[in-house]
XYZ file of C-alpha atoms in Angstrom:
327
model
C 26.104 -3.751 20.310
C 22.911 -4.138 22.339
C 19.592 -2.922 20.982
C 16.176 -2.158 22.359
C 12.820 -2.665 20.669
C 9.645 -0.734 21.462
C 6.217 -1.154 19.889
C 2.960 0.656 20.526
C -0.459 1.408 19.084
C -1.420 4.828 17.751
C -4.636 6.367 16.395
C -4.743 8.977 13.648
C -8.090 10.599 12.767
C -9.313 10.352 9.180
C -10.600 13.513 7.549
C -14.294 12.951 6.905
C -14.253 9.162 7.112
C -13.148 6.550 4.590
C -15.517 4.034 2.986
C -14.772 0.910 0.938
C -16.897 -2.140 0.146
C -16.098 -3.671 3.565
C -17.144 -0.685 5.684
C -16.272 2.808 6.941
C -13.380 3.988 9.113
C -13.010 7.217 11.071
C -9.482 6.635 12.351
C -6.321 4.875 11.205
C -5.100 2.440 13.851
C -1.399 1.758 13.384
C 1.405 0.047 15.246
C 4.739 1.873 15.411
C 8.055 0.129 16.062
C 11.329 1.669 17.174
C 14.682 -0.128 17.328
C 17.546 1.734 18.991
C 21.190 1.168 19.795
C 23.917 3.503 21.055
C 24.439 4.911 17.551
C 21.138 5.078 15.689
C 17.375 4.672 15.769
C 15.252 2.830 13.186
C 11.488 3.119 12.863
C 8.676 1.308 11.112
C 4.888 1.525 10.992
C 2.234 -1.002 10.044
C -1.546 -1.262 9.819
C -3.186 -4.437 11.185
C -5.676 -5.642 8.596
C -8.848 -7.368 9.757
C -9.230 -8.931 6.289
C -6.347 -11.212 7.241
C -7.356 -11.733 10.863
C -4.975 -9.120 12.267
C -5.731 -6.829 15.179
C -3.631 -4.222 16.944
C -3.217 -6.565 19.901
C -2.290 -9.587 17.770
C 0.274 -7.600 15.785
C 1.897 -6.205 18.927
C 2.013 -9.737 20.346
C 3.762 -10.981 17.175
C 6.278 -8.154 17.446
C 6.921 -8.901 21.103
C 7.675 -12.531 20.233
C 10.594 -11.271 18.146
C 12.040 -9.068 20.889
C 14.848 -11.471 21.871
C 15.817 -11.956 18.222
C 15.817 -8.237 17.433
C 17.567 -7.132 20.598
C 20.249 -9.795 20.080
C 21.076 -8.219 16.710
C 18.962 -10.276 14.299
C 18.765 -8.935 10.738
C 15.901 -8.438 8.293
C 16.891 -11.402 6.102
C 16.657 -13.815 8.998
C 13.431 -12.114 10.065
C 11.913 -12.974 6.670
C 12.428 -16.665 7.480
C 11.246 -16.386 11.087
C 7.919 -14.602 10.580
C 4.950 -14.949 8.279
C 4.191 -12.107 5.896
C 1.955 -9.449 7.395
C 1.825 -6.205 9.306
C 3.994 -7.229 12.250
C 6.883 -8.337 10.067
C 6.540 -5.173 8.009
C 7.002 -2.854 10.973
C 10.069 -4.705 12.232
C 11.583 -5.097 8.754
C 11.250 -1.390 7.991
C 12.750 -0.464 11.349
C 15.676 -2.826 10.786
C 16.293 -1.374 7.329
C 16.096 2.169 8.696
C 18.641 1.524 11.458
C 20.873 -0.375 9.032
C 20.909 2.596 6.660
C 21.646 5.045 9.448
C 24.403 2.941 11.025
C 26.128 2.412 7.652
C 25.573 5.977 6.494
C 24.118 4.595 3.266
C 20.671 5.499 1.944
C 18.159 2.654 2.104
C 17.531 2.821 -1.639
C 21.200 1.997 -2.222
C 21.065 -0.931 0.195
C 18.124 -2.303 -1.821
C 19.703 -1.588 -5.230
C 16.791 0.613 -6.255
C 16.709 3.797 -8.355
C 17.398 7.031 -6.504
C 14.030 8.378 -5.346
C 12.565 11.300 -7.260
C 9.328 13.270 -6.806
C 6.441 10.975 -7.684
C 2.780 11.215 -8.550
C 0.360 9.453 -6.248
C -3.247 8.558 -6.858
C -5.810 10.305 -4.640
C -8.692 8.213 -3.314
C -12.405 8.867 -3.787
C -14.350 6.874 -1.152
C -17.339 4.720 -1.935
C -20.672 6.509 -1.593
C -23.774 7.402 -3.539
C -23.164 8.439 -7.136
C -24.074 12.017 -6.206
C -21.583 12.166 -3.342
C -18.854 10.527 -5.405
C -19.410 13.005 -8.217
C -19.110 15.888 -5.754
C -15.980 14.408 -4.188
C -14.478 13.891 -7.635
C -15.262 17.469 -8.627
C -13.407 18.739 -5.535
C -10.416 16.630 -6.493
C -10.668 17.180 -10.244
C -7.393 19.104 -10.444
C -5.473 16.043 -9.259
C -4.065 14.133 -12.253
C -4.833 10.589 -10.985
C -7.862 9.542 -8.956
C -8.430 6.142 -7.384
C -12.138 5.372 -7.087
C -13.453 2.945 -4.490
C -16.225 0.763 -5.897
C -17.887 -2.464 -4.810
C -21.336 -1.065 -4.041
C -24.786 -1.769 -5.443
C -24.629 0.611 -8.423
C -21.048 0.776 -9.614
C -21.814 1.658 -13.265
C -23.654 4.793 -12.094
C -20.926 5.574 -9.567
C -18.023 5.454 -12.027
C -19.974 7.452 -14.609
C -20.699 10.073 -11.932
C -17.023 10.289 -11.012
C -16.112 10.764 -14.643
C -18.602 13.623 -14.920
C -17.173 15.194 -11.772
C -13.557 14.926 -12.984
C -13.657 14.822 -16.792
C -9.904 15.299 -17.301
C -8.435 13.148 -14.506
C -6.950 9.720 -15.122
C -8.962 7.081 -13.245
C -8.108 3.827 -11.572
C -10.598 1.747 -9.573
C -10.440 -0.467 -6.481
C -13.390 -2.803 -6.024
C -11.965 -4.501 -2.886
C -13.365 -7.915 -3.918
C -16.838 -6.387 -4.165
C -17.928 -7.770 -7.547
C -19.138 -11.227 -8.553
C -18.759 -13.268 -11.714
C -22.341 -12.233 -12.603
C -21.657 -8.485 -12.317
C -18.123 -8.552 -13.725
C -18.880 -7.901 -17.404
C -21.299 -5.029 -16.745
C -18.912 -3.343 -14.332
C -15.894 -3.812 -16.586
C -17.851 -2.292 -19.508
C -18.822 0.721 -17.357
C -15.215 1.221 -16.335
C -14.008 0.949 -19.911
C -16.647 3.489 -21.017
C -15.405 5.873 -18.294
C -11.809 5.564 -19.454
C -10.608 3.687 -16.371
C -7.027 2.505 -16.802
C -6.773 -0.144 -14.087
C -9.069 -2.052 -11.702
C -7.821 -3.574 -8.476
C -9.164 -6.886 -7.236
C -12.652 -6.899 -8.747
C -13.457 -10.437 -7.547
C -12.832 -12.256 -4.256
C -9.310 -13.626 -4.008
C -10.615 -17.183 -3.711
C -13.150 -16.860 -6.543
C -11.457 -15.016 -9.408
C -11.342 -17.577 -12.235
C -13.866 -15.537 -14.265
C -11.068 -13.044 -14.896
C -9.560 -15.482 -17.389
C -12.426 -14.766 -19.826
C -12.545 -10.940 -19.728
C -11.946 -8.909 -22.878
C -8.841 -7.111 -21.660
C -9.867 -3.513 -22.349
C -8.957 -2.510 -18.793
C -5.859 -3.630 -16.882
C -6.788 -5.790 -13.902
C -4.529 -5.711 -10.847
C -4.238 -8.301 -8.083
C -4.385 -6.950 -4.529
C -5.917 -9.291 -1.971
C -4.882 -12.214 -4.216
C -1.173 -11.586 -3.657
C 1.039 -11.238 -0.593
C 4.555 -12.403 -1.377
C 6.856 -13.162 -4.307
C 5.812 -16.806 -4.201
C 2.229 -15.895 -5.165
C 3.031 -14.088 -8.381
C 3.638 -16.773 -11.002
C 0.209 -18.315 -10.421
C -1.585 -14.999 -11.080
C -0.423 -14.283 -14.603
C -3.348 -16.110 -16.279
C -5.892 -13.834 -14.569
C -4.159 -10.520 -13.819
C -2.121 -7.950 -15.725
C -0.642 -6.191 -12.715
C 0.070 -6.607 -9.011
C -0.362 -4.218 -6.086
C 2.623 -4.498 -3.741
C 1.731 -3.324 -0.242
C 4.253 -3.535 2.567
C 1.683 -4.667 5.122
C 0.775 -7.648 2.948
C 4.319 -8.471 1.853
C 5.702 -8.170 5.349
C 8.229 -5.457 4.699
C 10.643 -3.952 2.248
C 12.883 -7.014 2.050
C 10.050 -9.120 0.598
C 8.655 -6.244 -1.487
C 12.048 -5.772 -3.119
C 12.030 -9.417 -4.170
C 8.505 -9.032 -5.521
C 9.584 -6.280 -7.916
C 11.876 -8.669 -9.782
C 9.491 -11.622 -9.782
C 6.596 -9.475 -11.034
C 8.740 -8.199 -13.915
C 9.835 -11.764 -14.749
C 6.162 -12.742 -15.036
C 5.197 -9.787 -17.238
C 3.083 -8.108 -14.557
C 2.795 -4.355 -14.239
C 3.500 -2.988 -10.778
C 1.431 -0.815 -8.491
C 2.769 0.372 -5.138
C -0.101 0.716 -2.689
C -0.713 1.509 0.956
C -3.066 1.219 3.846
C -4.456 4.256 5.674
C -1.435 5.357 7.724
C 1.022 8.167 8.339
C 4.101 9.250 6.407
C 6.239 6.781 8.355
C 4.412 3.939 6.594
C 4.545 5.653 3.175
C 8.236 6.587 3.224
C 9.665 3.072 2.671
C 7.161 2.413 -0.118
C 8.300 5.588 -1.892
C 11.610 3.830 -2.599
C 9.779 1.180 -4.651
C 8.048 3.761 -6.848
C 10.902 4.064 -9.314
C 10.050 0.560 -10.535
C 6.277 1.040 -10.531
C 3.684 1.809 -13.216
C 1.193 3.208 -10.680
C 1.705 4.667 -7.213
C -1.025 4.935 -4.560
C 0.584 6.429 -1.446
C -1.996 9.029 -0.448
C -2.608 7.770 3.108
C -1.425 10.965 4.859
C -3.569 13.113 2.552
C -6.660 11.374 3.923
C -5.789 12.019 7.586
C -6.727 15.043 9.667
C -3.067 15.327 10.707
C 0.187 13.543 9.918
C 3.318 12.584 11.779
C 5.961 15.318 12.151
C 8.278 15.318 10.319
C 6.320 13.768 7.494
C 6.481 13.430 3.761
C 6.141 16.643 1.786
C 3.144 16.606 -0.575
C 2.594 19.242 -3.253
C -0.909 18.451 -4.459
C -0.533 14.839 -5.614
C 3.264 14.976 -5.897
C 5.409 13.471 -3.124
C 8.960 14.578 -2.408
C 11.430 11.750 -1.569
C 11.536 10.930 2.148
C 14.098 12.808 4.189
C 16.582 11.056 6.459
C 14.966 12.354 9.632
C 11.702 10.579 8.677
C 13.056 7.274 7.409
C 15.809 5.607 5.390
């Protein structure tokens, strides 16, 4: 049966801006993919990531290179061998899984041999800013059970202490986005431990993280930029306690599913993360959450508007994705 593939760029405004150690965004730039045949339609969404040299144009070009393969009926397992991990492969992989599920009349979680999705708790992100602004932002979000705090600035001990004052009862995790150095590591880890932080994502640059071997272990440290695919995981266990699986890094659900098993085999806790994107990008990742220790799928909550239909959020709880959205 013949298929068609379409890919295009979209912009989704961010509510109030979003700041991490690498800069500020005011819109989420995504690439959406649609694969159709006479019976069903499958969709996927990805976020090109400049950290890895990706742009909207380069990702669309990568997708277009796979048009003959996809339209001839190529599957997601062969795609994994044909393309490098990254945003382009993610969008195609998720669209192929979506259309496979719809054609077979079988939920995607069953195809992946994952637990049946249930409502899940997501972290809610506090952007990097001055300690005063971060305290105010935390106070506004204090009723949310789990906050993810962006650090990597010039005064992180003051920033995390301010967040704790603003949200004294919330559980805290931190993402430094490679913003610390070996010289600042101990001070920042101590400040996070004092604030009751449970987990810190990627405190040091991915290519300069050996200092993590000598930390005291009071706070769980999670690899993010240091890991992309299942093949990266075994080498991380001497420096990290957990791994953040993001579909745009892994290159889709097929690879992410493999990562779940390899992470468990290496004694690593699992976090399911996201880029700033709509519910179409979050929905596949929701299926992985049943195997995760932490879930960070708040992308649509940070946008001014979301795709319709989208995921249903009740505060920080996410309902399982519905068939009309994905899977």
